[in-house]
């Protein structure tokens, strides 16, 4: 008589969903945090719209992405913050040795990691906030200090609504190109949104990479003491 074995999480289905070059590229494109239509994902991965639809269906069945309707268009985005962390972790494992030096410079310099800042820009801001005593390192997260409370409020970020969100407040996210933790979570997303609204960074076309503007150069020096 065969013994029934509890298989636990269905890792085989997950591995099958991400174990394809086109599908993993789609997940990378969605790491920018924006919702994209199938044609945009097809263009970004170099496949036909019909082929892209097949891949997107597979990713949606694996609950890695979700889709919603916006008018006539069906748009796709990563399903949960857990998926974001999974993709970032895969990038961290994948980037080793010579592969790291092959990473495009714009992505290493400044990019979105879903909805927060990463690359040297994200690390520089995080390091400055820790250095100035506004953030404190904890085992799995950053802690906002009393001086940090005042700093973020003065920078134009309301903290109370962030704490009410159903997500981690100040998550430590391992940066796959810098190999250290940067600020993520609700606080990291709010900081990135504020930097973008100030006009300090601009999106690079067809990329997660960001360009620091001249006003951003001045603002980053003034507020964080860094020169991108």
PDB file of C-alpha atoms in Angstrom:
ATOM      1  CA  UNK A   1       0.000   0.000   0.000  1.00  0.00           C
ATOM      2  CA  UNK A   2       1.500   3.312  -1.072  1.00  0.00           C
ATOM      3  CA  UNK A   3       1.941   5.972   1.559  1.00  0.00           C
ATOM      4  CA  UNK A   4       0.332   9.357   0.898  1.00  0.00           C
ATOM      5  CA  UNK A   5       2.971  12.091   0.943  1.00  0.00           C
ATOM      6  CA  UNK A   6       2.152  15.700   1.707  1.00  0.00           C
ATOM      7  CA  UNK A   7       3.799  17.490  -1.214  1.00  0.00           C
ATOM      8  CA  UNK A   8       3.566  20.927   0.424  1.00  0.00           C
ATOM      9  CA  UNK A   9       3.797  24.027  -1.782  1.00  0.00           C
ATOM     10  CA  UNK A  10       3.532  23.364  -5.518  1.00  0.00           C
ATOM     11  CA  UNK A  11       7.071  24.397  -6.370  1.00  0.00           C
ATOM     12  CA  UNK A  12       7.044  22.453  -9.649  1.00  0.00           C
ATOM     13  CA  UNK A  13       4.238  24.617 -11.054  1.00  0.00           C
ATOM     14  CA  UNK A  14       6.005  27.774  -9.906  1.00  0.00           C
ATOM     15  CA  UNK A  15       9.317  26.645 -11.384  1.00  0.00           C
ATOM     16  CA  UNK A  16       7.602  25.793 -14.667  1.00  0.00           C
ATOM     17  CA  UNK A  17       5.991  29.220 -14.838  1.00  0.00           C
ATOM     18  CA  UNK A  18       9.225  31.167 -14.292  1.00  0.00           C
ATOM     19  CA  UNK A  19      11.500  28.678 -16.075  1.00  0.00           C
ATOM     20  CA  UNK A  20      11.118  30.310 -19.468  1.00  0.00           C
ATOM     21  CA  UNK A  21      13.173  33.184 -20.830  1.00  0.00           C
ATOM     22  CA  UNK A  22      10.176  35.082 -22.201  1.00  0.00           C
ATOM     23  CA  UNK A  23       8.096  34.758 -19.038  1.00  0.00           C
ATOM     24  CA  UNK A  24      10.916  35.767 -16.712  1.00  0.00           C
ATOM     25  CA  UNK A  25      11.571  38.787 -18.943  1.00  0.00           C
ATOM     26  CA  UNK A  26       7.892  39.723 -18.622  1.00  0.00           C
ATOM     27  CA  UNK A  27       8.209  39.590 -14.843  1.00  0.00           C
ATOM     28  CA  UNK A  28      11.304  41.808 -15.064  1.00  0.00           C
ATOM     29  CA  UNK A  29       9.408  44.368 -17.141  1.00  0.00           C
ATOM     30  CA  UNK A  30       6.573  44.401 -14.606  1.00  0.00           C
ATOM     31  CA  UNK A  31       9.073  45.002 -11.802  1.00  0.00           C
ATOM     32  CA  UNK A  32       8.923  48.679 -12.775  1.00  0.00           C
ATOM     33  CA  UNK A  33       5.590  48.790 -10.964  1.00  0.00           C
ATOM     34  CA  UNK A  34       3.471  49.985 -13.872  1.00  0.00           C
ATOM     35  CA  UNK A  35       0.583  48.084 -15.414  1.00  0.00           C
ATOM     36  CA  UNK A  36       1.353  47.042 -18.997  1.00  0.00           C
ATOM     37  CA  UNK A  37      -0.831  45.742 -21.805  1.00  0.00           C
ATOM     38  CA  UNK A  38      -0.033  42.543 -23.695  1.00  0.00           C
ATOM     39  CA  UNK A  39       1.329  44.448 -26.723  1.00  0.00           C
ATOM     40  CA  UNK A  40       3.826  46.326 -24.543  1.00  0.00           C
ATOM     41  CA  UNK A  41       4.985  43.081 -22.970  1.00  0.00           C
ATOM     42  CA  UNK A  42       5.192  41.443 -26.393  1.00  0.00           C
ATOM     43  CA  UNK A  43       7.374  44.303 -27.686  1.00  0.00           C
ATOM     44  CA  UNK A  44       9.557  44.227 -24.583  1.00  0.00           C
ATOM     45  CA  UNK A  45      10.198  40.487 -24.913  1.00  0.00           C
ATOM     46  CA  UNK A  46      10.473  40.302 -28.704  1.00  0.00           C
ATOM     47  CA  UNK A  47       7.551  37.932 -29.291  1.00  0.00           C
ATOM     48  CA  UNK A  48       4.298  38.252 -31.187  1.00  0.00           C
ATOM     49  CA  UNK A  49       1.165  39.463 -29.362  1.00  0.00           C
ATOM     50  CA  UNK A  50      -0.385  36.012 -29.754  1.00  0.00           C
ATOM     51  CA  UNK A  51       2.644  34.343 -28.172  1.00  0.00           C
ATOM     52  CA  UNK A  52       2.695  36.939 -25.402  1.00  0.00           C
ATOM     53  CA  UNK A  53      -0.939  36.138 -24.582  1.00  0.00           C
ATOM     54  CA  UNK A  54      -0.065  32.466 -24.094  1.00  0.00           C
ATOM     55  CA  UNK A  55       2.805  33.328 -21.740  1.00  0.00           C
ATOM     56  CA  UNK A  56       0.693  35.812 -19.782  1.00  0.00           C
ATOM     57  CA  UNK A  57      -2.021  33.213 -19.289  1.00  0.00           C
ATOM     58  CA  UNK A  58       0.565  30.823 -17.849  1.00  0.00           C
ATOM     59  CA  UNK A  59       1.851  33.472 -15.453  1.00  0.00           C
ATOM     60  CA  UNK A  60      -1.671  34.387 -14.397  1.00  0.00           C
ATOM     61  CA  UNK A  61      -2.573  30.749 -13.763  1.00  0.00           C
ATOM     62  CA  UNK A  62       0.482  30.507 -11.504  1.00  0.00           C
ATOM     63  CA  UNK A  63      -0.810  33.590  -9.642  1.00  0.00           C
ATOM     64  CA  UNK A  64       2.356  35.536 -10.380  1.00  0.00           C
ATOM     65  CA  UNK A  65       0.529  38.326 -12.215  1.00  0.00           C
ATOM     66  CA  UNK A  66      -3.012  39.656 -12.224  1.00  0.00           C
ATOM     67  CA  UNK A  67      -4.995  41.471 -14.860  1.00  0.00           C
ATOM     68  CA  UNK A  68      -7.647  44.169 -14.777  1.00  0.00           C
ATOM     69  CA  UNK A  69      -9.655  45.990 -17.382  1.00  0.00           C
ATOM     70  CA  UNK A  70      -8.936  49.631 -18.199  1.00  0.00           C
ATOM     71  CA  UNK A  71     -11.418  50.606 -20.879  1.00  0.00           C
ATOM     72  CA  UNK A  72     -10.819  48.373 -23.875  1.00  0.00           C
ATOM     73  CA  UNK A  73      -7.434  47.222 -22.641  1.00  0.00           C
ATOM     74  CA  UNK A  74      -6.502  44.398 -20.341  1.00  0.00           C
ATOM     75  CA  UNK A  75      -3.510  45.417 -18.234  1.00  0.00           C
ATOM     76  CA  UNK A  76      -1.146  43.229 -16.262  1.00  0.00           C
ATOM     77  CA  UNK A  77       0.896  43.771 -13.109  1.00  0.00           C
ATOM     78  CA  UNK A  78       2.686  41.622 -10.541  1.00  0.00           C
ATOM     79  CA  UNK A  79       0.181  39.921  -8.274  1.00  0.00           C
ATOM     80  CA  UNK A  80       1.593  40.648  -4.804  1.00  0.00           C
ATOM     81  CA  UNK A  81       4.621  42.159  -3.037  1.00  0.00           C
ATOM     82  CA  UNK A  82       5.712  38.556  -2.366  1.00  0.00           C
ATOM     83  CA  UNK A  83       6.115  38.036  -6.116  1.00  0.00           C
ATOM     84  CA  UNK A  84       8.173  41.229  -6.281  1.00  0.00           C
ATOM     85  CA  UNK A  85      10.518  39.897  -3.591  1.00  0.00           C
ATOM     86  CA  UNK A  86      10.748  36.551  -5.394  1.00  0.00           C
ATOM     87  CA  UNK A  87      11.799  38.163  -8.685  1.00  0.00           C
ATOM     88  CA  UNK A  88      14.309  40.406  -6.912  1.00  0.00           C
ATOM     89  CA  UNK A  89      15.733  37.368  -5.099  1.00  0.00           C
ATOM     90  CA  UNK A  90      16.100  35.491  -8.393  1.00  0.00           C
ATOM     91  CA  UNK A  91      17.967  38.471  -9.841  1.00  0.00           C
ATOM     92  CA  UNK A  92      20.271  38.511  -6.817  1.00  0.00           C
ATOM     93  CA  UNK A  93      21.108  34.831  -7.273  1.00  0.00           C
ATOM     94  CA  UNK A  94      21.518  35.215 -11.044  1.00  0.00           C
ATOM     95  CA  UNK A  95      23.915  38.171 -10.931  1.00  0.00           C
ATOM     96  CA  UNK A  96      27.327  36.736 -10.043  1.00  0.00           C
ATOM     97  CA  UNK A  97      30.860  37.265 -11.265  1.00  0.00           C
ATOM     98  CA  UNK A  98      31.128  38.368 -14.928  1.00  0.00           C
ATOM     99  CA  UNK A  99      27.334  38.538 -15.189  1.00  0.00           C
ATOM    100  CA  UNK A 100      27.294  41.413 -12.702  1.00  0.00           C
ATOM    101  CA  UNK A 101      29.586  43.549 -14.855  1.00  0.00           C
ATOM    102  CA  UNK A 102      27.307  42.852 -17.823  1.00  0.00           C
ATOM    103  CA  UNK A 103      24.340  44.490 -16.083  1.00  0.00           C
ATOM    104  CA  UNK A 104      23.409  47.671 -18.015  1.00  0.00           C
ATOM    105  CA  UNK A 105      24.870  50.737 -16.343  1.00  0.00           C
ATOM    106  CA  UNK A 106      21.565  52.699 -16.272  1.00  0.00           C
ATOM    107  CA  UNK A 107      19.998  49.902 -14.184  1.00  0.00           C
ATOM    108  CA  UNK A 108      22.958  49.782 -11.818  1.00  0.00           C
ATOM    109  CA  UNK A 109      22.928  53.559 -11.413  1.00  0.00           C
ATOM    110  CA  UNK A 110      19.241  54.167 -10.691  1.00  0.00           C
ATOM    111  CA  UNK A 111      16.094  52.139 -11.244  1.00  0.00           C
ATOM    112  CA  UNK A 112      12.726  51.219  -9.848  1.00  0.00           C
ATOM    113  CA  UNK A 113      12.455  48.015  -7.862  1.00  0.00           C
ATOM    114  CA  UNK A 114       8.696  47.707  -8.387  1.00  0.00           C
ATOM    115  CA  UNK A 115       7.621  50.893  -6.543  1.00  0.00           C
ATOM    116  CA  UNK A 116      10.752  52.003  -4.689  1.00  0.00           C
ATOM    117  CA  UNK A 117      14.238  53.227  -5.605  1.00  0.00           C
ATOM    118  CA  UNK A 118      17.095  50.811  -6.177  1.00  0.00           C
ATOM    119  CA  UNK A 119      20.565  50.712  -7.671  1.00  0.00           C
ATOM    120  CA  UNK A 120      23.245  53.125  -6.506  1.00  0.00           C
ATOM    121  CA  UNK A 121      20.646  55.886  -6.158  1.00  0.00           C
ATOM    122  CA  UNK A 122      18.422  53.832  -3.858  1.00  0.00           C
ATOM    123  CA  UNK A 123      21.413  52.622  -1.864  1.00  0.00           C
ATOM    124  CA  UNK A 124      22.829  56.132  -1.549  1.00  0.00           C
ATOM    125  CA  UNK A 125      19.565  57.511  -0.180  1.00  0.00           C
ATOM    126  CA  UNK A 126      19.152  54.587   2.218  1.00  0.00           C
ATOM    127  CA  UNK A 127      22.746  54.912   3.450  1.00  0.00           C
ATOM    128  CA  UNK A 128      22.254  58.649   4.006  1.00  0.00           C
ATOM    129  CA  UNK A 129      19.070  58.110   6.040  1.00  0.00           C
ATOM    130  CA  UNK A 130      20.851  55.535   8.212  1.00  0.00           C
ATOM    131  CA  UNK A 131      23.973  57.699   8.532  1.00  0.00           C
ATOM    132  CA  UNK A 132      21.932  60.717   9.637  1.00  0.00           C
ATOM    133  CA  UNK A 133      20.038  58.678  12.212  1.00  0.00           C
ATOM    134  CA  UNK A 134      16.646  58.801  10.500  1.00  0.00           C
ATOM    135  CA  UNK A 135      16.534  55.036   9.946  1.00  0.00           C
ATOM    136  CA  UNK A 136      17.887  52.300  12.175  1.00  0.00           C
ATOM    137  CA  UNK A 137      18.782  48.797  11.040  1.00  0.00           C
ATOM    138  CA  UNK A 138      16.745  45.926  12.410  1.00  0.00           C
ATOM    139  CA  UNK A 139      16.902  42.248  11.560  1.00  0.00           C
ATOM    140  CA  UNK A 140      14.329  42.231   8.763  1.00  0.00           C
ATOM    141  CA  UNK A 141      13.290  45.855   8.460  1.00  0.00           C
ATOM    142  CA  UNK A 142      14.333  49.443   9.003  1.00  0.00           C
ATOM    143  CA  UNK A 143      13.004  51.282  12.034  1.00  0.00           C
ATOM    144  CA  UNK A 144      11.987  54.917  11.742  1.00  0.00           C
ATOM    145  CA  UNK A 145      13.638  56.953  14.497  1.00  0.00           C
ATOM    146  CA  UNK A 146      12.140  60.060  16.170  1.00  0.00           C
ATOM    147  CA  UNK A 147      14.365  62.269  14.013  1.00  0.00           C
ATOM    148  CA  UNK A 148      13.243  60.266  11.000  1.00  0.00           C
ATOM    149  CA  UNK A 149       9.595  60.958  11.806  1.00  0.00           C
ATOM    150  CA  UNK A 150      10.274  64.681  11.596  1.00  0.00           C
ATOM    151  CA  UNK A 151      12.492  64.382   8.536  1.00  0.00           C
ATOM    152  CA  UNK A 152       9.974  62.470   6.425  1.00  0.00           C
ATOM    153  CA  UNK A 153       7.123  64.783   7.420  1.00  0.00           C
ATOM    154  CA  UNK A 154       9.255  67.821   6.536  1.00  0.00           C
ATOM    155  CA  UNK A 155      10.108  66.177   3.209  1.00  0.00           C
ATOM    156  CA  UNK A 156       6.404  66.067   2.386  1.00  0.00           C
ATOM    157  CA  UNK A 157       5.533  62.474   3.274  1.00  0.00           C
ATOM    158  CA  UNK A 158       2.568  61.801   5.575  1.00  0.00           C
ATOM    159  CA  UNK A 159       3.365  58.801   7.734  1.00  0.00           C
ATOM    160  CA  UNK A 160      -0.011  57.942   9.270  1.00  0.00           C
ATOM    161  CA  UNK A 161      -1.611  56.735   6.006  1.00  0.00           C
ATOM    162  CA  UNK A 162       1.456  54.598   5.290  1.00  0.00           C
ATOM    163  CA  UNK A 163       1.137  52.795   8.603  1.00  0.00           C
ATOM    164  CA  UNK A 164      -2.488  51.995   7.811  1.00  0.00           C
ATOM    165  CA  UNK A 165      -1.549  50.135   4.637  1.00  0.00           C
ATOM    166  CA  UNK A 166      -1.669  46.356   4.591  1.00  0.00           C
ATOM    167  CA  UNK A 167       1.997  45.971   3.753  1.00  0.00           C
ATOM    168  CA  UNK A 168       5.327  46.165   5.515  1.00  0.00           C
ATOM    169  CA  UNK A 169       6.163  49.705   6.551  1.00  0.00           C
ATOM    170  CA  UNK A 170       9.947  49.883   6.030  1.00  0.00           C
ATOM    171  CA  UNK A 171      11.035  46.601   4.484  1.00  0.00           C
ATOM    172  CA  UNK A 172      14.712  45.791   3.838  1.00  0.00           C
ATOM    173  CA  UNK A 173      15.001  44.727   0.178  1.00  0.00           C
ATOM    174  CA  UNK A 174      18.201  43.106  -1.053  1.00  0.00           C
ATOM    175  CA  UNK A 175      19.487  45.028  -4.082  1.00  0.00           C
ATOM    176  CA  UNK A 176      20.532  42.536  -6.763  1.00  0.00           C
ATOM    177  CA  UNK A 177      23.162  44.807  -8.326  1.00  0.00           C
ATOM    178  CA  UNK A 178      24.602  46.355  -5.134  1.00  0.00           C
ATOM    179  CA  UNK A 179      24.184  43.239  -2.966  1.00  0.00           C
ATOM    180  CA  UNK A 180      23.006  45.266   0.030  1.00  0.00           C
ATOM    181  CA  UNK A 181      19.625  46.258   1.437  1.00  0.00           C
ATOM    182  CA  UNK A 182      17.743  49.351   0.334  1.00  0.00           C
ATOM    183  CA  UNK A 183      14.549  50.881   1.747  1.00  0.00           C
ATOM    184  CA  UNK A 184      11.332  49.301   0.459  1.00  0.00           C
ATOM    185  CA  UNK A 185       7.808  48.814   1.807  1.00  0.00           C
ATOM    186  CA  UNK A 186       5.221  51.556   2.170  1.00  0.00           C
ATOM    187  CA  UNK A 187       7.835  54.087   3.304  1.00  0.00           C
ATOM    188  CA  UNK A 188      10.200  53.289   0.430  1.00  0.00           C
ATOM    189  CA  UNK A 189       7.364  53.582  -2.088  1.00  0.00           C
ATOM    190  CA  UNK A 190       6.279  56.935  -0.662  1.00  0.00           C
ATOM    191  CA  UNK A 191       9.846  58.234  -0.800  1.00  0.00           C
ATOM    192  CA  UNK A 192      10.204  57.164  -4.438  1.00  0.00           C
ATOM    193  CA  UNK A 193       6.883  58.783  -5.312  1.00  0.00           C
ATOM    194  CA  UNK A 194       7.955  62.022  -3.642  1.00  0.00           C
ATOM    195  CA  UNK A 195      11.302  62.093  -5.446  1.00  0.00           C
ATOM    196  CA  UNK A 196       9.489  61.512  -8.745  1.00  0.00           C
ATOM    197  CA  UNK A 197       6.877  64.209  -8.046  1.00  0.00           C
ATOM    198  CA  UNK A 198       9.653  66.709  -7.291  1.00  0.00           C
ATOM    199  CA  UNK A 199      11.017  66.083 -10.783  1.00  0.00           C
ATOM    200  CA  UNK A 200      14.292  64.719  -9.467  1.00  0.00           C
ATOM    201  CA  UNK A 201      14.159  61.579 -11.601  1.00  0.00           C
ATOM    202  CA  UNK A 202      12.688  60.655 -14.981  1.00  0.00           C
ATOM    203  CA  UNK A 203      11.874  57.257 -16.410  1.00  0.00           C
ATOM    204  CA  UNK A 204      14.160  55.881 -19.107  1.00  0.00           C
ATOM    205  CA  UNK A 205      12.208  54.772 -22.208  1.00  0.00           C
ATOM    206  CA  UNK A 206      11.422  51.017 -22.250  1.00  0.00           C
ATOM    207  CA  UNK A 207      13.414  50.371 -19.104  1.00  0.00           C
ATOM    208  CA  UNK A 208      13.247  50.329 -15.314  1.00  0.00           C
ATOM    209  CA  UNK A 209      16.216  52.662 -15.370  1.00  0.00           C
ATOM    210  CA  UNK A 210      15.888  56.232 -14.101  1.00  0.00           C
ATOM    211  CA  UNK A 211      17.671  59.421 -15.111  1.00  0.00           C
ATOM    212  CA  UNK A 212      18.510  61.952 -12.427  1.00  0.00           C
ATOM    213  CA  UNK A 213      17.583  65.451 -13.605  1.00  0.00           C
ATOM    214  CA  UNK A 214      19.653  68.610 -12.929  1.00  0.00           C
ATOM    215  CA  UNK A 215      17.204  69.613 -10.173  1.00  0.00           C
ATOM    216  CA  UNK A 216      17.550  66.100  -8.818  1.00  0.00           C
ATOM    217  CA  UNK A 217      21.327  66.464  -8.695  1.00  0.00           C
ATOM    218  CA  UNK A 218      20.915  69.587  -6.570  1.00  0.00           C
ATOM    219  CA  UNK A 219      18.182  68.135  -4.375  1.00  0.00           C
ATOM    220  CA  UNK A 220      20.021  64.895  -3.692  1.00  0.00           C
ATOM    221  CA  UNK A 221      23.164  66.800  -2.703  1.00  0.00           C
ATOM    222  CA  UNK A 222      21.192  69.134  -0.421  1.00  0.00           C
ATOM    223  CA  UNK A 223      18.979  66.562   1.304  1.00  0.00           C
ATOM    224  CA  UNK A 224      21.147  63.436   1.262  1.00  0.00           C
ATOM    225  CA  UNK A 225      24.686  64.583   0.615  1.00  0.00           C
ATOM    226  CA  UNK A 226      25.060  62.345  -2.425  1.00  0.00           C
ATOM    227  CA  UNK A 227      26.065  63.057  -6.017  1.00  0.00           C
ATOM    228  CA  UNK A 228      24.611  60.503  -8.447  1.00  0.00           C
TER     229      UNK A 228
END
